[in-house]
PDB file of C-alpha atoms and ligand atoms in Angstrom:
ATOM      1  CA  MET A   1      24.011 -11.386  -5.828  1.00  0.00           C
ATOM      2  CA  ASN A   2      24.265 -10.855  -2.096  1.00  0.00           C
ATOM      3  CA  ILE A   3      23.388  -6.804  -1.264  1.00  0.00           C
ATOM      4  CA  ASP A   4      23.229  -6.565   2.362  1.00  0.00           C
ATOM      5  CA  LEU A   5      19.692  -4.649   2.747  1.00  0.00           C
ATOM      6  CA  TYR A   6      20.923  -2.825   5.792  1.00  0.00           C
ATOM      7  CA  GLU A   7      24.316  -1.381   3.962  1.00  0.00           C
ATOM      8  CA  LEU A   8      21.617  -0.649   0.571  1.00  0.00           C
ATOM      9  CA  THR A   9      19.583   1.236   2.874  1.00  0.00           C
ATOM     10  CA  GLU A  10      21.993   3.509   4.452  1.00  0.00           C
ATOM     11  CA  GLN A  11      23.362   4.539   0.852  1.00  0.00           C
ATOM     12  CA  LEU A  12      19.923   5.753  -0.108  1.00  0.00           C
ATOM     13  CA  ARG A  13      19.380   7.601   2.878  1.00  0.00           C
ATOM     14  CA  LYS A  14      22.644   9.365   1.925  1.00  0.00           C
ATOM     15  CA  ILE A  15      21.264  10.127  -1.988  1.00  0.00           C
ATOM     16  CA  LEU A  16      17.386  10.629  -1.284  1.00  0.00           C
ATOM     17  CA  PRO A  17      15.688  13.676   0.366  1.00  0.00           C
ATOM     18  CA  VAL A  18      13.837  12.671   3.401  1.00  0.00           C
ATOM     19  CA  LYS A  19       9.925  12.245   1.876  1.00  0.00           C
ATOM     20  CA  ARG A  20      11.585   9.971  -0.474  1.00  0.00           C
ATOM     21  CA  PHE A  21      13.650   8.288   1.970  1.00  0.00           C
ATOM     22  CA  ASN A  22      10.403   7.448   3.901  1.00  0.00           C
ATOM     23  CA  HIS A  23       8.386   6.424   0.922  1.00  0.00           C
ATOM     24  CA  THR A  24      11.439   4.172   0.046  1.00  0.00           C
ATOM     25  CA  LEU A  25      11.363   2.410   3.445  1.00  0.00           C
ATOM     26  CA  GLY A  26       7.586   2.041   3.263  1.00  0.00           C
ATOM     27  CA  VAL A  27       7.509   0.525   0.147  1.00  0.00           C
ATOM     28  CA  GLY A  28      10.385  -1.882   1.157  1.00  0.00           C
ATOM     29  CA  TYR A  29       8.163  -2.855   3.744  1.00  0.00           C
ATOM     30  CA  MET A  30       5.030  -3.179   2.244  1.00  0.00           C
ATOM     31  CA  CYS A  31       6.855  -5.166  -0.533  1.00  0.00           C
ATOM     32  CA  SER A  32       8.025  -7.407   2.535  1.00  0.00           C
ATOM     33  CA  ALA A  33       4.610  -8.084   3.665  1.00  0.00           C
ATOM     34  CA  LEU A  34       3.041  -8.831   0.514  1.00  0.00           C
ATOM     35  CA  ALA A  35       5.673 -11.421  -0.343  1.00  0.00           C
ATOM     36  CA  MET A  36       4.935 -13.363   2.723  1.00  0.00           C
ATOM     37  CA  ARG A  37       1.133 -13.095   2.062  1.00  0.00           C
ATOM     38  CA  TYR A  38       1.722 -14.377  -1.366  1.00  0.00           C
ATOM     39  CA  ASN A  39       4.599 -16.664  -0.696  1.00  0.00           C
ATOM     40  CA  CYS A  40       7.164 -14.609  -2.762  1.00  0.00           C
ATOM     41  CA  ASP A  41      10.706 -14.291  -1.944  1.00  0.00           C
ATOM     42  CA  ILE A  42      11.071 -11.833   0.757  1.00  0.00           C
ATOM     43  CA  TYR A  43      14.701 -10.661   0.004  1.00  0.00           C
ATOM     44  CA  ARG A  44      13.648 -10.152  -3.479  1.00  0.00           C
ATOM     45  CA  ALA A  45      10.839  -8.053  -2.969  1.00  0.00           C
ATOM     46  CA  GLN A  46      12.574  -6.107  -0.162  1.00  0.00           C
ATOM     47  CA  LEU A  47      15.403  -5.410  -2.487  1.00  0.00           C
ATOM     48  CA  SER A  48      12.967  -4.312  -5.477  1.00  0.00           C
ATOM     49  CA  GLY A  49      10.906  -1.884  -3.178  1.00  0.00           C
ATOM     50  CA  LEU A  50      14.273  -0.224  -1.569  1.00  0.00           C
ATOM     51  CA  LEU A  51      15.698   0.342  -5.407  1.00  0.00           C
ATOM     52  CA  HIS A  52      12.170   1.271  -7.067  1.00  0.00           C
ATOM     53  CA  ASP A  53      12.965   5.186  -6.805  1.00  0.00           C
ATOM     54  CA  CYS A  54      16.766   4.895  -6.512  1.00  0.00           C
ATOM     55  CA  ALA A  55      16.932   7.673  -9.763  1.00  0.00           C
ATOM     56  CA  LYS A  56      13.817   9.228  -8.455  1.00  0.00           C
ATOM     57  CA  TYR A  57      16.044  12.281  -7.050  1.00  0.00           C
ATOM     58  CA  LEU A  58      16.899  13.665 -10.256  1.00  0.00           C
ATOM     59  CA  SER A  59      14.936  16.175 -12.017  1.00  0.00           C
ATOM     60  CA  SER A  60      13.224  15.621 -14.985  1.00  0.00           C
ATOM     61  CA  LYS A  61      16.068  17.429 -17.156  1.00  0.00           C
ATOM     62  CA  GLU A  62      18.559  15.178 -15.721  1.00  0.00           C
ATOM     63  CA  ILE A  63      16.871  11.810 -15.746  1.00  0.00           C
ATOM     64  CA  LEU A  64      16.414  12.576 -19.683  1.00  0.00           C
ATOM     65  CA  GLU A  65      20.152  13.596 -19.481  1.00  0.00           C
ATOM     66  CA  GLU A  66      21.100  10.428 -17.880  1.00  0.00           C
ATOM     67  CA  CYS A  67      19.045   7.847 -20.193  1.00  0.00           C
ATOM     68  CA  LEU A  68      20.653   9.804 -23.338  1.00  0.00           C
ATOM     69  CA  LYS A  69      24.003   9.353 -21.724  1.00  0.00           C
ATOM     70  CA  ASN A  70      23.487   5.868 -20.870  1.00  0.00           C
ATOM     71  CA  GLU A  71      22.023   4.869 -24.103  1.00  0.00           C
ATOM     72  CA  ILE A  72      18.855   3.842 -22.563  1.00  0.00           C
ATOM     73  CA  LYS A  73      15.819   3.787 -24.845  1.00  0.00           C
ATOM     74  CA  VAL A  74      13.632   6.738 -24.965  1.00  0.00           C
ATOM     75  CA  SER A  75      10.477   7.240 -26.789  1.00  0.00           C
ATOM     76  CA  GLU A  76       8.799  10.384 -27.731  1.00  0.00           C
ATOM     77  CA  GLU A  77       6.243  10.727 -24.978  1.00  0.00           C
ATOM     78  CA  GLU A  78       9.037   9.996 -22.290  1.00  0.00           C
ATOM     79  CA  SER A  79      11.401  12.403 -23.648  1.00  0.00           C
ATOM     80  CA  ASN A  80       8.497  15.078 -23.735  1.00  0.00           C
ATOM     81  CA  HIS A  81       7.873  13.640 -19.945  1.00  0.00           C
ATOM     82  CA  PRO A  82      10.829  12.334 -18.621  1.00  0.00           C
ATOM     83  CA  HIS A  83       9.538  11.606 -15.132  1.00  0.00           C
ATOM     84  CA  LEU A  84       8.081   8.639 -16.618  1.00  0.00           C
ATOM     85  CA  LEU A  85      11.624   7.533 -17.234  1.00  0.00           C
ATOM     86  CA  HIS A  86      12.601   7.029 -13.815  1.00  0.00           C
ATOM     87  CA  GLY A  87      11.971   3.347 -13.245  1.00  0.00           C
ATOM     88  CA  ARG A  88      14.098   2.406 -16.654  1.00  0.00           C
ATOM     89  CA  LEU A  89      16.859   4.624 -15.305  1.00  0.00           C
ATOM     90  CA  GLY A  90      16.655   3.362 -11.846  1.00  0.00           C
ATOM     91  CA  ALA A  91      16.567  -0.545 -13.316  1.00  0.00           C
ATOM     92  CA  TYR A  92      19.606   0.673 -14.778  1.00  0.00           C
ATOM     93  CA  TYR A  93      20.918   2.183 -11.733  1.00  0.00           C
ATOM     94  CA  ALA A  94      20.007  -1.020  -9.810  1.00  0.00           C
ATOM     95  CA  LYS A  95      21.783  -3.234 -12.046  1.00  0.00           C
ATOM     96  CA  ASN A  96      25.021  -0.875 -12.619  1.00  0.00           C
ATOM     97  CA  ILE A  97      25.485   1.100  -9.586  1.00  0.00           C
ATOM     98  CA  TYR A  98      23.969  -1.174  -6.561  1.00  0.00           C
ATOM     99  CA  GLY A  99      24.651  -4.567  -8.737  1.00  0.00           C
ATOM    100  CA  VAL A 100      21.507  -6.044  -9.045  1.00  0.00           C
ATOM    101  CA  ASP A 101      21.812  -8.779 -11.701  1.00  0.00           C
ATOM    102  CA  ASP A 102      18.175 -10.494 -11.122  1.00  0.00           C
ATOM    103  CA  GLU A 103      16.268 -10.042 -14.060  1.00  0.00           C
ATOM    104  CA  GLU A 104      13.030 -10.124 -12.148  1.00  0.00           C
ATOM    105  CA  VAL A 105      14.011  -7.374  -9.781  1.00  0.00           C
ATOM    106  CA  LEU A 106      15.164  -5.336 -12.667  1.00  0.00           C
ATOM    107  CA  ASN A 107      11.767  -5.787 -14.460  1.00  0.00           C
ATOM    108  CA  ALA A 108       9.595  -4.782 -11.234  1.00  0.00           C
ATOM    109  CA  ILE A 109      11.749  -1.880 -11.197  1.00  0.00           C
ATOM    110  CA  GLU A 110      11.599  -0.150 -14.659  1.00  0.00           C
ATOM    111  CA  TYR A 111       7.985  -0.923 -14.800  1.00  0.00           C
ATOM    112  CA  HIS A 112       6.434  -0.023 -11.438  1.00  0.00           C
ATOM    113  CA  THR A 113       5.032   3.050 -12.649  1.00  0.00           C
ATOM    114  CA  THR A 114       2.791   1.841 -15.416  1.00  0.00           C
ATOM    115  CA  GLY A 115       2.871  -1.960 -14.662  1.00  0.00           C
ATOM    116  CA  HIS A 116       2.482  -4.194 -17.908  1.00  0.00           C
ATOM    117  CA  PRO A 117       0.286  -6.771 -19.191  1.00  0.00           C
ATOM    118  CA  ASP A 118       1.325 -10.515 -17.696  1.00  0.00           C
ATOM    119  CA  MET A 119       3.446  -9.520 -14.620  1.00  0.00           C
ATOM    120  CA  SER A 120       5.246 -11.812 -12.318  1.00  0.00           C
ATOM    121  CA  LEU A 121       4.275 -12.109  -8.939  1.00  0.00           C
ATOM    122  CA  LEU A 122       7.109  -9.586  -7.563  1.00  0.00           C
ATOM    123  CA  GLU A 123       6.886  -7.022 -10.107  1.00  0.00           C
ATOM    124  CA  LYS A 124       2.614  -7.248  -9.168  1.00  0.00           C
ATOM    125  CA  ILE A 125       3.921  -7.022  -5.275  1.00  0.00           C
ATOM    126  CA  LEU A 126       6.194  -3.974  -5.836  1.00  0.00           C
ATOM    127  CA  PHE A 127       3.406  -2.317  -8.205  1.00  0.00           C
ATOM    128  CA  ILE A 128       0.860  -2.354  -5.355  1.00  0.00           C
ATOM    129  CA  SER A 129       3.526  -1.591  -2.624  1.00  0.00           C
ATOM    130  CA  ASP A 130       4.437   1.832  -4.244  1.00  0.00           C
ATOM    131  CA  TYR A 131       0.904   2.831  -4.128  1.00  0.00           C
ATOM    132  CA  ILE A 132      -0.287   1.413  -0.825  1.00  0.00           C
ATOM    133  CA  GLU A 133       3.133   2.112   1.665  1.00  0.00           C
ATOM    134  CA  PRO A 134       1.525   4.002   4.828  1.00  0.00           C
ATOM    135  CA  SER A 135       3.061   7.444   4.116  1.00  0.00           C
ATOM    136  CA  ARG A 136       1.280   8.109   0.729  1.00  0.00           C
ATOM    137  CA  LYS A 137      -1.238  10.752   1.493  1.00  0.00           C
ATOM    138  CA  MET A 138      -4.875   9.321   0.916  1.00  0.00           C
ATOM    139  CA  VAL A 139      -6.639  10.026  -2.078  1.00  0.00           C
ATOM    140  CA  LYS A 140      -9.994   8.663  -3.865  1.00  0.00           C
ATOM    141  CA  GLY A 141      -9.780   4.777  -4.063  1.00  0.00           C
ATOM    142  CA  LEU A 142      -6.407   4.406  -2.039  1.00  0.00           C
ATOM    143  CA  GLN A 143      -8.085   2.672   0.870  1.00  0.00           C
ATOM    144  CA  GLU A 144     -10.074   0.180  -1.235  1.00  0.00           C
ATOM    145  CA  THR A 145      -6.540  -0.373  -2.993  1.00  0.00           C
ATOM    146  CA  ARG A 146      -5.314  -1.154   0.522  1.00  0.00           C
ATOM    147  CA  ASP A 147      -8.131  -3.353   1.743  1.00  0.00           C
ATOM    148  CA  MET A 148      -7.882  -5.672  -1.384  1.00  0.00           C
ATOM    149  CA  ALA A 149      -3.883  -5.703  -1.242  1.00  0.00           C
ATOM    150  CA  PHE A 150      -3.778  -8.813   1.076  1.00  0.00           C
ATOM    151  CA  ILE A 151      -7.238 -10.666  -0.170  1.00  0.00           C
ATOM    152  CA  ASP A 152      -6.477 -10.501  -4.043  1.00  0.00           C
ATOM    153  CA  ILE A 153      -3.795  -8.885  -5.504  1.00  0.00           C
ATOM    154  CA  ASP A 154      -5.346  -8.719  -9.033  1.00  0.00           C
ATOM    155  CA  LYS A 155      -8.332  -7.073  -8.004  1.00  0.00           C
ATOM    156  CA  SER A 156      -6.258  -4.689  -5.684  1.00  0.00           C
ATOM    157  CA  LEU A 157      -3.947  -4.024  -9.056  1.00  0.00           C
ATOM    158  CA  ILE A 158      -7.137  -3.170 -10.891  1.00  0.00           C
ATOM    159  CA  LEU A 159      -8.419  -0.653  -8.133  1.00  0.00           C
ATOM    160  CA  LYS A 160      -4.868   0.979  -8.117  1.00  0.00           C
ATOM    161  CA  ILE A 161      -4.951   2.008 -12.102  1.00  0.00           C
ATOM    162  CA  GLU A 162      -9.004   3.062 -11.807  1.00  0.00           C
ATOM    163  CA  SER A 163      -7.613   5.349  -8.880  1.00  0.00           C
ATOM    164  CA  VAL A 164      -4.491   6.685 -10.717  1.00  0.00           C
ATOM    165  CA  LEU A 165      -6.663   6.877 -13.899  1.00  0.00           C
ATOM    166  CA  ASN A 166      -9.485   8.862 -12.202  1.00  0.00           C
ATOM    167  CA  TYR A 167      -6.566  11.148 -10.555  1.00  0.00           C
ATOM    168  CA  LEU A 168      -4.769  11.970 -13.604  1.00  0.00           C
ATOM    169  CA  ASN A 169      -7.762  12.540 -16.033  1.00  0.00           C
ATOM    170  CA  GLU A 170      -9.326  15.023 -13.217  1.00  0.00           C
ATOM    171  CA  ARG A 171      -5.906  17.043 -13.394  1.00  0.00           C
ATOM    172  CA  GLU A 172      -5.637  16.429 -17.487  1.00  0.00           C
ATOM    173  CA  CYS A 173      -2.310  14.584 -16.961  1.00  0.00           C
ATOM    174  CA  PHE A 174      -0.623  12.544 -19.516  1.00  0.00           C
ATOM    175  CA  ILE A 175      -1.620   9.006 -19.213  1.00  0.00           C
ATOM    176  CA  ASP A 176       1.106   6.516 -20.620  1.00  0.00           C
ATOM    177  CA  GLU A 177      -0.389   4.024 -23.091  1.00  0.00           C
ATOM    178  CA  LEU A 178       1.330   0.988 -21.294  1.00  0.00           C
ATOM    179  CA  THR A 179      -0.700   2.019 -18.100  1.00  0.00           C
ATOM    180  CA  LEU A 180      -4.196   1.830 -20.201  1.00  0.00           C
ATOM    181  CA  LYS A 181      -2.748  -1.841 -21.649  1.00  0.00           C
ATOM    182  CA  THR A 182      -2.286  -3.393 -17.901  1.00  0.00           C
ATOM    183  CA  TYR A 183      -5.525  -1.990 -17.079  1.00  0.00           C
ATOM    184  CA  ASP A 184      -7.255  -4.009 -19.900  1.00  0.00           C
ATOM    185  CA  PHE A 185      -4.992  -6.777 -19.844  1.00  0.00           C
ATOM    186  CA  TYR A 186      -6.315  -7.427 -15.780  1.00  0.00           C
ATOM    187  CA  LYS A 187      -9.804  -5.939 -16.428  1.00  0.00           C
TER     188      LYS A 187
HETATM  189 FE1  FE2 B 201       8.485   5.413  -8.594  1.00  0.00          FE
HETATM  190 FE1  FE2 B 202       7.849   5.036  -5.343  1.00  0.00          FE
END
């Protein structure tokens, strides 16, 4: 696998709306920075960051249709909340459109929204970067997660999930069971 990150960035620039593209760049850079801090492969971290939302420009309806068309597994909850599937579809695109054959990178992309128990370092780096990248609008808990990200990645992961759960609870939004399992594992 030898994907040119500059060319990839230019490809993404063409398909992603400008806000999503800026977020993508931010996540790519955060992934590089955390990879430096925690001694992870910088290229693979940046690749994960650049591709993590590569399916998120589609509408919920299109995401679900794409998953069904490509025989990607969809749970009942996910079919009711198709935006939850953008990670799994993104991993599918990363493999089949962008040529990623690195399973750990694909897993990091698939699980970037929920996390999962016992994540690899690369998966943790993407999970945190997605949340703390510079263009994220400030919400309760974000500053603490940012402060902790370069000190203790597992603690920062707990802070992110707590902050996300608070946000979703306050708005009575659906919470994926895997997010809760991830939280229990690291707490
Ligand atoms: Fe995402
Ligand atoms: Fe994202």
